[in-house]
Amino acid sequence: MNNILEKLKKIDRRIIYFLVFLSIIIPLLPGFDFLIFPVPPTKETRAIFDEVEKLNEGDVVFIDWAFDPSSKAELLPMFEAFFKHCMKKKVRVFIYYASINGINLGKESVKKMTALEEFSWCREGENYINMEYIPITADIRIFNMDVDFKGTYKKEGKIFEGVETLKDINYILGLSGSVYHQTHIDMQIRFNYKFGLAVTAVMGPDYVPFLQTGQLTGLANGLRGAAEYERLVSDKYENNYYGSATKGMSSLTFSHLVIFGFVIMGNIVYFMDKKKRG
Amino acid sequence: MKKEIPILLGLIAGILWYGEFFIAGMFQENQKLFFSNGMKIAGVVGVLVGVYSVARQNYYKIKNKNERYYAILRVSMILLMVFLGLKSGTSSGTPFSSMFMNVYVPFQATVFSLLAFYIASAAYRSFKAKSVESAVLLVASIIVMLSKIPLGGEMWGQIPVIGEWIMDAPSSAGRRAIIFGGYLGSITMMIRIFFGLERSHLSE
């Protein structure tokens, strides 16, 4: 018994890494789709979905992309599900990149989405627009939005018809893995726009107070939030739409269980050791 | 005058911008445009300062044999990306975009994902109920963790409910207190900058 206790106390970290690796990788392998669990949508994520559902064809949605590839696993699925939803609703989508490292990731993602047969009718400058990046703060964009920042679509871009400032935008979704969107939340009080947020799971608790005050109309929290959104889009528009978030949730579930197991085991070892020493 | 003019500019711009937040229609659209264009220009100049700083840092590293090879590699990669961007643009399908998507994106995502492994190892070794406070933290974190996965609700139907309560009540209350403290500090700093009492942003 003492021998086992000593071994558990000094367990090699590579064993822990290996078990975590297996718990992440196995559910993602082909043939393991049976490990996908249904994710019931929370009211926070549903609130974003419902706001988009209220929009009419031609209304304007602004996506503020403020994440780089490090947060790709959690936020890219949310972007894809949200963009898909917007296109299904045929609203105009403005995508601004607040992170310079996110531009190409975003453009490739949009290209992938619009290459789908169901969205073959989508045209840049008409149905959606990549507004590029320029180093400015949120308040500046709020006051001046009559052109994309390369100036390409000022005149010929049909998407800009009737859109000059933030007042002409019906819904804003921020995607970030940092406190970047705090400015948007602060200014929401002043300009009263509808603002939803999709953040990495680690940032989620920081924004719950703003959800309670009504400054945020919705909050998609991490990979789970994205999986919930995928399910909402799936339930409303198409059956069996499983995006990368839904698949990733099975991986997340098992890695959580492994960490949970290690925490419990660590505590058992700690108390046994304490008892042994008296 | 080197100090007085920036302080005066800070005071005027601060009051105007602050006023706009509270008084609707304080500015005409063209006046707002003046500020927004000014901010864009300042932002672009800031990027140039950043480029100069990176070039200078790496120049000294290469010159002084201090981490020379890393600096050479870093500068080479920057120049390569600049070259590819200038040669064929940065749009989708270009060499720049391919480099970004196939090199930079996996690198950055990999570095961030390593956290999962460190967290698992650290949780096993350190996350122990050594006192009443740490026991409360341990139980709360396990409940929240289980409430975030679909299996949590399957284990016990109340886990998601308790997890949501922890996030909405105690966690949110603590966060709110931190926010209040932070904003009080910001307001104090703003007043100090307005009146020229705080000059650290002027390199003092």
CSV table of C-alpha atoms in Angstrom, one decimal:
chain,number,residue,atom,x,y,z
A,1,MET,CA,0.0,0.0,0.0
A,2,ASN,CA,2.8,2.3,1.0
A,3,ASN,CA,4.5,1.5,-2.2
A,4,ILE,CA,1.5,2.5,-4.3
A,5,LEU,CA,1.1,5.7,-2.3
A,6,GLU,CA,4.7,6.7,-3.0
A,7,LYS,CA,4.3,5.9,-6.7
A,8,LEU,CA,1.1,8.0,-6.9
A,9,LYS,CA,2.8,10.9,-5.1
A,10,LYS,CA,5.6,10.9,-7.6
A,11,ILE,CA,3.6,10.1,-10.7
A,12,ASP,CA,5.5,11.1,-13.8
A,13,ARG,CA,4.0,14.1,-15.4
A,14,ARG,CA,4.4,12.5,-18.8
A,15,ILE,CA,1.8,9.9,-17.8
A,16,ILE,CA,-0.6,12.7,-17.0
A,17,TYR,CA,0.2,14.4,-20.3
A,18,PHE,CA,-0.4,11.1,-22.1
A,19,LEU,CA,-3.8,10.4,-20.5
A,20,VAL,CA,-4.9,14.0,-21.2
A,21,PHE,CA,-3.7,13.6,-24.8
A,22,LEU,CA,-5.7,10.4,-25.2
A,23,SER,CA,-8.8,11.9,-23.7
A,24,ILE,CA,-8.6,14.8,-26.2
A,25,ILE,CA,-7.6,12.9,-29.3
A,26,ILE,CA,-9.7,9.7,-29.1
A,27,PRO,CA,-13.2,11.4,-29.3
A,28,LEU,CA,-12.0,13.3,-32.4
A,29,LEU,CA,-10.9,10.2,-34.3
A,30,PRO,CA,-13.1,8.9,-37.1
A,31,GLY,CA,-15.6,6.3,-35.9
A,32,PHE,CA,-16.0,7.9,-32.5
A,33,ASP,CA,-19.1,9.9,-33.4
A,34,PHE,CA,-21.1,8.0,-30.8
A,35,LEU,CA,-19.2,10.0,-28.1
A,36,ILE,CA,-21.0,13.2,-29.3
A,37,PHE,CA,-23.4,14.2,-26.6
A,38,PRO,CA,-26.3,16.6,-27.1
A,39,VAL,CA,-25.5,20.0,-25.6
A,40,PRO,CA,-28.6,21.7,-24.2
A,41,PRO,CA,-28.5,25.5,-25.0
A,42,THR,CA,-28.3,27.9,-22.1
A,43,LYS,CA,-30.4,31.0,-22.0
A,44,GLU,CA,-27.3,33.2,-22.5
A,45,THR,CA,-26.5,31.6,-25.9
A,46,ARG,CA,-30.1,31.4,-26.9
A,47,ALA,CA,-30.4,35.2,-26.3
A,48,ILE,CA,-27.9,35.8,-29.2
A,49,PHE,CA,-29.7,33.4,-31.4
A,50,ASP,CA,-33.1,35.0,-30.7
A,51,GLU,CA,-31.7,38.5,-31.4
A,52,VAL,CA,-30.6,37.4,-34.9
A,53,GLU,CA,-33.9,35.6,-35.4
A,54,LYS,CA,-35.7,38.9,-34.8
A,55,LEU,CA,-33.9,40.5,-37.7
A,56,ASN,CA,-35.4,41.0,-41.2
A,57,GLU,CA,-33.8,40.4,-44.6
A,58,GLY,CA,-31.3,43.3,-45.3
A,59,ASP,CA,-30.8,44.3,-41.7
A,60,VAL,CA,-27.2,44.9,-40.6
A,61,VAL,CA,-25.0,42.8,-38.3
A,62,PHE,CA,-21.6,43.8,-37.2
A,63,ILE,CA,-19.1,41.1,-36.2
A,64,ASP,CA,-16.1,42.5,-34.2
A,65,TRP,CA,-13.4,39.8,-34.6
A,66,ALA,CA,-10.9,40.3,-31.8
A,67,PHE,CA,-9.2,37.0,-31.5
A,68,ASP,CA,-6.1,35.4,-33.1
A,69,PRO,CA,-5.2,31.8,-33.8
A,70,SER,CA,-4.5,31.0,-30.2
A,71,SER,CA,-8.3,31.2,-29.5
A,72,LYS,CA,-9.2,29.6,-32.8
A,73,ALA,CA,-10.4,26.3,-31.2
A,74,GLU,CA,-13.0,28.0,-29.1
A,75,LEU,CA,-14.1,31.0,-31.1
A,76,LEU,CA,-13.8,30.0,-34.8
A,77,PRO,CA,-16.7,27.5,-34.5
A,78,MET,CA,-18.9,30.2,-33.0
A,79,PHE,CA,-18.0,32.6,-35.8
A,80,GLU,CA,-18.9,30.0,-38.4
A,81,ALA,CA,-22.2,29.1,-36.7
A,82,PHE,CA,-23.1,32.7,-36.3
A,83,PHE,CA,-22.1,33.7,-39.9
A,84,LYS,CA,-24.1,30.7,-41.2
A,85,HIS,CA,-27.1,31.8,-39.2
A,86,CYS,CA,-26.8,35.4,-40.5
A,87,MET,CA,-26.6,34.2,-44.1
A,88,LYS,CA,-29.6,32.0,-43.6
A,89,LYS,CA,-31.5,35.1,-42.3
A,90,LYS,CA,-30.1,37.1,-45.3
A,91,VAL,CA,-28.9,39.9,-43.2
A,92,ARG,CA,-25.9,42.1,-44.2
A,93,VAL,CA,-22.7,41.2,-42.3
A,94,PHE,CA,-19.8,43.6,-41.6
A,95,ILE,CA,-16.7,41.9,-40.3
A,96,TYR,CA,-14.1,44.1,-38.7
A,97,TYR,CA,-10.8,42.6,-37.5
A,98,ALA,CA,-9.7,44.2,-34.3
A,99,SER,CA,-6.8,41.7,-34.1
A,100,ILE,CA,-4.3,41.9,-37.0
A,101,ASN,CA,-3.5,38.3,-36.5
A,102,GLY,CA,-7.0,37.3,-37.1
A,103,ILE,CA,-7.5,38.8,-40.6
A,104,ASN,CA,-6.3,35.9,-42.7
A,105,LEU,CA,-8.0,33.4,-40.4
A,106,GLY,CA,-11.3,35.2,-40.8
A,107,LYS,CA,-11.0,35.7,-44.5
A,108,GLU,CA,-10.2,32.0,-45.1
A,109,SER,CA,-13.1,31.1,-42.8
A,110,VAL,CA,-15.5,33.4,-44.7
A,111,LYS,CA,-14.2,32.0,-48.0
A,112,LYS,CA,-14.9,28.5,-46.8
A,113,MET,CA,-18.4,29.3,-45.7
A,114,THR,CA,-19.3,31.2,-48.9
A,115,ALA,CA,-17.9,28.4,-51.0
A,116,LEU,CA,-20.7,26.1,-49.7
A,117,GLU,CA,-23.4,25.5,-52.3
A,118,GLU,CA,-26.2,26.8,-50.0
A,119,PHE,CA,-24.4,30.2,-49.8
A,120,SER,CA,-23.2,30.5,-53.4
A,121,TRP,CA,-25.4,33.5,-53.8
A,122,CYS,CA,-23.3,35.5,-51.3
A,123,ARG,CA,-21.3,38.4,-52.7
A,124,GLU,CA,-18.6,40.4,-50.9
A,125,GLY,CA,-19.6,44.0,-50.9
A,126,GLU,CA,-23.3,43.1,-51.1
A,127,ASN,CA,-24.1,40.5,-48.5
A,128,TYR,CA,-21.0,40.6,-46.4
A,129,ILE,CA,-17.8,42.6,-46.2
A,130,ASN,CA,-14.4,42.1,-44.7
A,131,MET,CA,-13.5,45.5,-43.3
A,132,GLU,CA,-9.8,44.7,-42.7
A,133,TYR,CA,-7.9,46.1,-39.8
A,134,ILE,CA,-6.9,49.5,-38.8
A,135,PRO,CA,-5.5,50.4,-35.3
A,136,ILE,CA,-8.4,52.2,-33.9
A,137,THR,CA,-10.6,52.0,-30.8
A,138,ALA,CA,-14.2,50.9,-30.6
A,139,ASP,CA,-15.6,54.4,-30.1
A,140,ILE,CA,-14.1,55.6,-33.4
A,141,ARG,CA,-15.8,52.9,-35.3
A,142,ILE,CA,-19.0,53.8,-33.6
A,143,PHE,CA,-18.8,57.3,-35.0
A,144,ASN,CA,-17.6,56.6,-38.5
A,145,MET,CA,-18.6,53.6,-40.5
A,146,ASP,CA,-19.4,54.8,-43.9
A,147,VAL,CA,-16.5,53.0,-45.7
A,148,ASP,CA,-14.4,49.8,-45.3
A,149,PHE,CA,-11.0,50.7,-44.2
A,150,LYS,CA,-9.4,50.1,-47.6
A,151,GLY,CA,-11.9,52.4,-49.1
A,152,THR,CA,-12.9,49.8,-51.7
A,153,TYR,CA,-16.6,49.6,-51.1
A,154,LYS,CA,-17.4,53.2,-50.3
A,155,LYS,CA,-19.3,54.0,-53.5
A,156,GLU,CA,-19.9,50.8,-55.3
A,157,GLY,CA,-20.5,48.6,-52.2
A,158,LYS,CA,-24.2,47.9,-52.0
A,159,ILE,CA,-23.7,46.7,-48.5
A,160,PHE,CA,-23.1,50.3,-47.3
A,161,GLU,CA,-26.5,51.6,-48.4
A,162,GLY,CA,-28.0,53.3,-45.4
A,163,VAL,CA,-25.1,52.4,-43.0
A,164,GLU,CA,-23.1,55.4,-41.8
A,165,THR,CA,-22.8,55.0,-38.1
A,166,LEU,CA,-23.4,52.5,-35.3
A,167,LYS,CA,-27.0,53.7,-35.1
A,168,ASP,CA,-27.7,52.0,-38.4
A,169,ILE,CA,-26.5,48.6,-37.1
A,170,ASN,CA,-29.1,46.2,-35.8
A,171,TYR,CA,-26.9,43.8,-33.9
A,172,ILE,CA,-23.2,43.6,-32.9
A,173,LEU,CA,-21.4,40.4,-32.0
A,174,GLY,CA,-18.0,40.6,-30.4
A,175,LEU,CA,-15.6,37.6,-30.5
A,176,SER,CA,-12.6,37.8,-28.2
A,177,GLY,CA,-10.3,36.0,-25.8
A,178,SER,CA,-9.4,39.1,-23.9
A,179,VAL,CA,-10.9,42.2,-22.2
A,180,TYR,CA,-10.9,44.0,-25.6
A,181,HIS,CA,-14.7,44.3,-25.7
A,182,GLN,CA,-15.0,46.1,-22.4
A,183,THR,CA,-15.1,49.4,-24.3
A,184,HIS,CA,-18.1,48.2,-26.2
A,185,ILE,CA,-19.8,47.3,-23.0
A,186,ASP,CA,-19.0,50.6,-21.4
A,187,MET,CA,-20.3,52.5,-24.4
A,188,GLN,CA,-23.5,50.4,-24.7
A,189,ILE,CA,-24.9,52.4,-21.8
A,190,ARG,CA,-24.5,55.6,-23.9
A,191,PHE,CA,-25.5,54.4,-27.3
A,192,ASN,CA,-27.9,51.7,-26.4
A,193,TYR,CA,-27.0,49.3,-29.1
A,194,LYS,CA,-27.6,45.6,-29.0
A,195,PHE,CA,-24.4,43.8,-28.2
A,196,GLY,CA,-23.7,40.1,-27.8
A,197,LEU,CA,-20.4,38.5,-26.9
A,198,ALA,CA,-18.7,35.2,-27.6
A,199,VAL,CA,-15.6,34.7,-25.5
A,200,THR,CA,-13.2,32.0,-24.5
A,201,ALA,CA,-14.3,30.0,-21.5
A,202,VAL,CA,-11.7,31.5,-19.2
A,203,MET,CA,-13.1,35.0,-19.9
A,204,GLY,CA,-16.7,34.1,-19.5
A,205,PRO,CA,-17.1,34.8,-15.7
A,206,ASP,CA,-15.7,38.3,-16.3
A,207,TYR,CA,-18.7,39.2,-18.4
A,208,VAL,CA,-21.5,37.7,-16.4
A,209,PRO,CA,-22.2,40.9,-14.4
A,210,PHE,CA,-22.8,42.8,-17.7
A,211,LEU,CA,-25.3,40.1,-18.8
A,212,GLN,CA,-27.2,40.7,-15.6
A,213,THR,CA,-27.2,44.5,-16.1
A,214,GLY,CA,-28.5,44.1,-19.7
A,215,GLN,CA,-25.5,45.7,-21.3
A,216,LEU,CA,-24.9,42.3,-23.0
A,217,THR,CA,-27.9,40.7,-24.8
A,218,GLY,CA,-26.2,37.4,-24.9
A,219,LEU,CA,-23.0,35.5,-24.0
A,220,ALA,CA,-21.7,32.4,-25.8
A,221,ASN,CA,-19.1,31.0,-23.4
A,222,GLY,CA,-16.2,29.1,-24.9
A,223,LEU,CA,-16.5,25.9,-27.0
A,224,ARG,CA,-19.7,25.0,-25.2
A,225,GLY,CA,-21.4,28.3,-26.3
A,226,ALA,CA,-20.4,27.6,-29.9
A,227,ALA,CA,-21.7,24.0,-29.6
A,228,GLU,CA,-25.0,25.4,-28.2
A,229,TYR,CA,-25.2,27.8,-31.1
A,230,GLU,CA,-24.6,25.1,-33.6
A,231,ARG,CA,-27.4,23.1,-32.1
A,232,LEU,CA,-29.8,26.1,-32.2
A,233,VAL,CA,-29.0,26.7,-35.9
A,234,SER,CA,-29.3,23.0,-36.5
A,235,ASP,CA,-32.7,22.7,-34.8
A,236,LYS,CA,-34.1,25.7,-36.6
A,237,TYR,CA,-32.7,25.3,-40.1
A,238,GLU,CA,-31.3,21.9,-40.8
A,239,ASN,CA,-31.1,18.6,-39.0
A,240,ASN,CA,-27.7,17.0,-38.1
A,241,TYR,CA,-25.6,20.1,-38.5
A,242,TYR,CA,-22.6,19.2,-36.4
A,243,GLY,CA,-19.9,21.8,-36.6
A,244,SER,CA,-16.4,21.5,-35.1
A,245,ALA,CA,-17.7,22.8,-31.7
A,246,THR,CA,-20.2,19.9,-31.2
A,247,LYS,CA,-17.4,17.4,-32.1
A,248,GLY,CA,-15.0,19.2,-29.9
A,249,MET,CA,-17.4,19.0,-26.9
A,250,SER,CA,-16.9,15.3,-26.7
A,251,SER,CA,-13.2,15.8,-26.5
A,252,LEU,CA,-13.7,18.6,-23.9
A,253,THR,CA,-16.0,16.3,-21.9
A,254,PHE,CA,-13.4,13.5,-21.6
A,255,SER,CA,-10.5,15.8,-20.9
A,256,HIS,CA,-12.6,17.4,-18.1
A,257,LEU,CA,-13.3,14.0,-16.7
A,258,VAL,CA,-9.6,13.1,-16.8
A,259,ILE,CA,-8.7,16.3,-14.9
A,260,PHE,CA,-11.6,15.7,-12.5
A,261,GLY,CA,-10.2,12.2,-11.9
A,262,PHE,CA,-6.7,13.5,-11.3
A,263,VAL,CA,-7.9,16.1,-8.8
A,264,ILE,CA,-9.9,13.5,-6.9
A,265,MET,CA,-6.9,11.1,-6.9
A,266,GLY,CA,-4.5,13.9,-5.9
A,267,ASN,CA,-6.7,14.6,-2.8
A,268,ILE,CA,-7.1,10.9,-1.9
A,269,VAL,CA,-3.3,10.6,-2.0
A,270,TYR,CA,-2.9,13.8,0.0
A,271,PHE,CA,-5.3,12.6,2.8
A,272,MET,CA,-3.8,9.1,2.9
A,273,ASP,CA,-0.4,10.5,3.2
A,274,LYS,CA,-1.5,12.9,5.9
A,275,LYS,CA,-3.1,10.0,7.9
A,276,LYS,CA,0.0,7.9,7.6
A,277,ARG,CA,2.1,10.7,9.0
A,278,GLY,CA,-0.3,11.2,11.8
B,1,MET,CA,6.4,74.2,-23.5
B,2,LYS,CA,7.4,70.6,-24.3
B,3,LYS,CA,5.3,69.5,-21.3
B,4,GLU,CA,2.6,72.1,-21.2
B,5,ILE,CA,1.4,71.6,-24.8
B,6,PRO,CA,0.8,67.8,-24.5
B,7,ILE,CA,-0.9,68.4,-21.1
B,8,LEU,CA,-3.1,71.0,-22.6
B,9,LEU,CA,-4.0,68.8,-25.6
B,10,GLY,CA,-4.7,65.9,-23.3
B,11,LEU,CA,-7.0,68.2,-21.2
B,12,ILE,CA,-9.0,69.5,-24.2
B,13,ALA,CA,-9.3,66.2,-26.0
B,14,GLY,CA,-10.2,64.4,-22.7
B,15,ILE,CA,-12.9,66.9,-21.8
B,16,LEU,CA,-14.4,66.9,-25.3
B,17,TRP,CA,-14.4,63.1,-25.7
B,18,TYR,CA,-15.7,62.6,-22.2
B,19,GLY,CA,-18.4,65.2,-22.8
B,20,GLU,CA,-19.5,63.4,-26.0
B,21,PHE,CA,-20.2,60.3,-23.9
B,22,PHE,CA,-22.6,62.1,-21.6
B,23,ILE,CA,-24.1,64.8,-23.9
B,24,ALA,CA,-25.8,63.5,-27.0
B,25,GLY,CA,-25.3,65.6,-30.1
B,26,MET,CA,-22.4,67.6,-28.6
B,27,PHE,CA,-20.5,67.3,-31.9
B,28,GLN,CA,-21.5,67.6,-35.5
B,29,GLU,CA,-20.8,64.6,-37.7
B,30,ASN,CA,-17.8,66.3,-39.4
B,31,GLN,CA,-16.3,67.2,-36.0
B,32,LYS,CA,-16.6,63.5,-35.0
B,33,LEU,CA,-14.9,62.6,-38.3
B,34,PHE,CA,-12.0,65.0,-37.3
B,35,PHE,CA,-11.4,63.0,-34.2
B,36,SER,CA,-11.9,59.6,-35.8
B,37,ASN,CA,-9.4,60.5,-38.6
B,38,GLY,CA,-7.0,61.9,-36.1
B,39,MET,CA,-7.2,58.6,-34.1
B,40,LYS,CA,-6.6,56.5,-37.2
B,41,ILE,CA,-3.5,58.6,-38.1
B,42,ALA,CA,-2.2,58.3,-34.5
B,43,GLY,CA,-2.8,54.5,-34.7
B,44,VAL,CA,-0.9,54.1,-37.9
B,45,VAL,CA,2.0,56.2,-36.6
B,46,GLY,CA,1.9,53.9,-33.5
B,47,VAL,CA,2.4,50.9,-35.8
B,48,LEU,CA,5.4,52.6,-37.4
B,49,VAL,CA,6.9,53.1,-34.0
B,50,GLY,CA,6.4,49.4,-33.3
B,51,VAL,CA,8.1,48.4,-36.5
B,52,TYR,CA,11.0,50.7,-35.7
B,53,SER,CA,11.3,49.3,-32.2
B,54,VAL,CA,11.4,45.7,-33.4
B,55,ALA,CA,14.0,46.5,-36.0
B,56,ARG,CA,16.2,48.4,-33.5
B,57,GLN,CA,16.0,45.7,-30.9
B,58,ASN,CA,16.9,43.0,-33.3
B,59,TYR,CA,19.7,45.1,-34.9
B,60,TYR,CA,21.4,45.4,-31.5
B,61,LYS,CA,21.0,41.7,-30.8
B,62,ILE,CA,22.6,40.7,-34.1
B,63,LYS,CA,25.4,43.3,-33.6
B,64,ASN,CA,26.2,42.3,-30.0
B,65,LYS,CA,26.1,38.5,-30.6
B,66,ASN,CA,23.3,38.3,-28.0
B,67,GLU,CA,20.9,35.7,-29.2
B,68,ARG,CA,22.2,36.4,-32.6
B,69,TYR,CA,20.6,33.4,-34.4
B,70,TYR,CA,17.2,33.9,-32.9
B,71,ALA,CA,17.3,37.6,-34.0
B,72,ILE,CA,18.4,36.7,-37.5
B,73,LEU,CA,15.7,34.1,-37.8
B,74,ARG,CA,13.1,36.6,-36.5
B,75,VAL,CA,14.1,39.4,-38.8
B,76,SER,CA,14.3,36.9,-41.8
B,77,MET,CA,10.8,35.7,-41.2
B,78,ILE,CA,9.5,39.3,-40.8
B,79,LEU,CA,11.2,40.3,-44.1
B,80,LEU,CA,10.0,37.2,-45.8
B,81,MET,CA,6.4,37.9,-44.9
B,82,VAL,CA,6.8,41.6,-45.9
B,83,PHE,CA,8.2,40.4,-49.2
B,84,LEU,CA,5.4,37.9,-49.8
B,85,GLY,CA,2.8,40.5,-48.9
B,86,LEU,CA,4.2,43.2,-51.2
B,87,LYS,CA,4.8,40.8,-54.0
B,88,SER,CA,1.4,39.1,-54.3
B,89,GLY,CA,-0.8,40.7,-51.6
B,90,THR,CA,-2.3,39.1,-48.5
B,91,SER,CA,-5.6,37.9,-49.9
B,92,SER,CA,-6.7,34.3,-49.8
B,93,GLY,CA,-4.7,31.9,-51.9
B,94,THR,CA,-1.5,34.0,-52.0
B,95,PRO,CA,1.8,32.7,-50.6
B,96,PHE,CA,1.4,35.1,-47.7
B,97,SER,CA,-1.9,33.6,-46.8
B,98,SER,CA,-0.6,30.1,-47.2
B,99,MET,CA,2.4,30.9,-44.8
B,100,PHE,CA,0.0,32.4,-42.3
B,101,MET,CA,-2.6,29.6,-42.4
B,102,ASN,CA,-0.1,26.7,-42.5
B,103,VAL,CA,2.7,28.0,-40.3
B,104,TYR,CA,1.6,30.8,-38.0
B,105,VAL,CA,-1.9,29.5,-37.2
B,106,PRO,CA,-0.8,26.0,-36.1
B,107,PHE,CA,2.1,27.3,-34.1
B,108,GLN,CA,0.1,29.8,-32.1
B,109,ALA,CA,-2.8,27.3,-31.6
B,110,THR,CA,-0.3,24.7,-30.4
B,111,VAL,CA,1.3,26.9,-27.9
B,112,PHE,CA,-2.0,27.9,-26.4
B,113,SER,CA,-3.3,24.3,-26.3
B,114,LEU,CA,-0.3,23.2,-24.3
B,115,LEU,CA,-2.1,24.8,-21.3
B,116,ALA,CA,-4.5,21.8,-21.1
B,117,PHE,CA,-1.5,19.6,-20.2
B,118,TYR,CA,0.0,21.9,-17.7
B,119,ILE,CA,-3.3,22.5,-16.0
B,120,ALA,CA,-3.9,18.7,-15.6
B,121,SER,CA,-0.5,18.2,-14.1
B,122,ALA,CA,-0.7,21.3,-11.8
B,123,ALA,CA,-4.2,20.3,-10.7
B,124,TYR,CA,-3.1,16.9,-9.6
B,125,ARG,CA,-0.1,18.2,-7.6
B,126,SER,CA,-1.5,21.4,-6.1
B,127,PHE,CA,-5.3,21.5,-6.1
B,128,LYS,CA,-5.8,19.9,-2.6
B,129,ALA,CA,-8.2,20.6,0.2
B,130,LYS,CA,-5.5,21.7,2.7
B,131,SER,CA,-7.9,24.1,4.5
B,132,VAL,CA,-11.6,25.0,4.7
B,133,GLU,CA,-11.1,27.8,2.1
B,134,SER,CA,-9.3,25.6,-0.4
B,135,ALA,CA,-11.9,22.8,0.2
B,136,VAL,CA,-14.7,25.3,-0.7
B,137,LEU,CA,-12.8,26.4,-3.8
B,138,LEU,CA,-12.2,22.7,-4.8
B,139,VAL,CA,-15.8,21.7,-4.5
B,140,ALA,CA,-17.0,24.8,-6.3
B,141,SER,CA,-14.6,24.4,-9.1
B,142,ILE,CA,-15.4,20.7,-9.6
B,143,ILE,CA,-19.2,21.5,-9.7
B,144,VAL,CA,-18.6,24.3,-12.2
B,145,MET,CA,-16.3,22.1,-14.3
B,146,LEU,CA,-18.9,19.3,-14.4
B,147,SER,CA,-21.7,21.7,-15.1
B,148,LYS,CA,-19.9,22.8,-18.3
B,149,ILE,CA,-19.9,19.4,-19.8
B,150,PRO,CA,-23.0,17.5,-21.1
B,151,LEU,CA,-22.3,14.5,-18.8
B,152,GLY,CA,-22.5,16.7,-15.7
B,153,GLY,CA,-26.3,17.0,-16.0
B,154,GLU,CA,-26.5,13.2,-16.7
B,155,MET,CA,-24.6,12.4,-13.5
B,156,TRP,CA,-27.0,14.5,-11.3
B,157,GLY,CA,-29.7,16.8,-12.7
B,158,GLN,CA,-28.8,19.5,-10.1
B,159,ILE,CA,-25.2,20.0,-11.2
B,160,PRO,CA,-25.9,22.5,-14.0
B,161,VAL,CA,-28.3,24.4,-11.7
B,162,ILE,CA,-25.7,24.7,-8.9
B,163,GLY,CA,-23.0,25.5,-11.4
B,164,GLU,CA,-25.1,28.3,-12.9
B,165,TRP,CA,-25.8,29.7,-9.4
B,166,ILE,CA,-22.1,29.7,-8.5
B,167,MET,CA,-21.4,31.7,-11.7
B,168,ASP,CA,-24.3,34.1,-11.4
B,169,ALA,CA,-24.1,34.8,-7.6
B,170,PRO,CA,-20.8,34.4,-5.7
B,171,SER,CA,-18.5,34.6,-8.8
B,172,SER,CA,-20.4,37.5,-10.3
B,173,ALA,CA,-20.4,39.4,-7.0
B,174,GLY,CA,-16.7,39.1,-6.6
B,175,ARG,CA,-16.1,40.2,-10.2
B,176,ARG,CA,-18.4,43.2,-9.7
B,177,ALA,CA,-16.4,44.3,-6.7
B,178,ILE,CA,-13.2,44.1,-8.8
B,179,ILE,CA,-14.8,46.1,-11.6
B,180,PHE,CA,-15.9,48.8,-9.2
B,181,GLY,CA,-12.4,49.1,-7.8
B,182,GLY,CA,-10.9,49.2,-11.3
B,183,TYR,CA,-13.2,51.9,-12.5
B,184,LEU,CA,-12.7,54.1,-9.4
B,185,GLY,CA,-8.9,53.8,-10.1
B,186,SER,CA,-9.5,54.7,-13.8
B,187,ILE,CA,-11.5,57.8,-12.8
B,188,THR,CA,-8.8,58.9,-10.4
B,189,MET,CA,-6.2,58.5,-13.1
B,190,MET,CA,-8.3,60.4,-15.6
B,191,ILE,CA,-8.6,63.3,-13.2
B,192,ARG,CA,-4.9,63.3,-12.6
B,193,ILE,CA,-4.1,63.3,-16.3
B,194,PHE,CA,-6.7,66.1,-16.9
B,195,PHE,CA,-4.9,68.4,-14.4
B,196,GLY,CA,-1.4,67.4,-15.3
B,197,LEU,CA,-0.7,65.7,-12.0
B,198,GLU,CA,0.0,62.4,-13.7
B,199,ARG,CA,2.8,62.7,-16.3
B,200,SER,CA,4.1,59.1,-16.7
B,201,HIS,CA,2.6,59.1,-20.2
B,202,LEU,CA,4.9,62.0,-21.0
B,203,SER,CA,8.0,59.9,-20.1
B,204,GLU,CA,8.4,61.6,-16.7
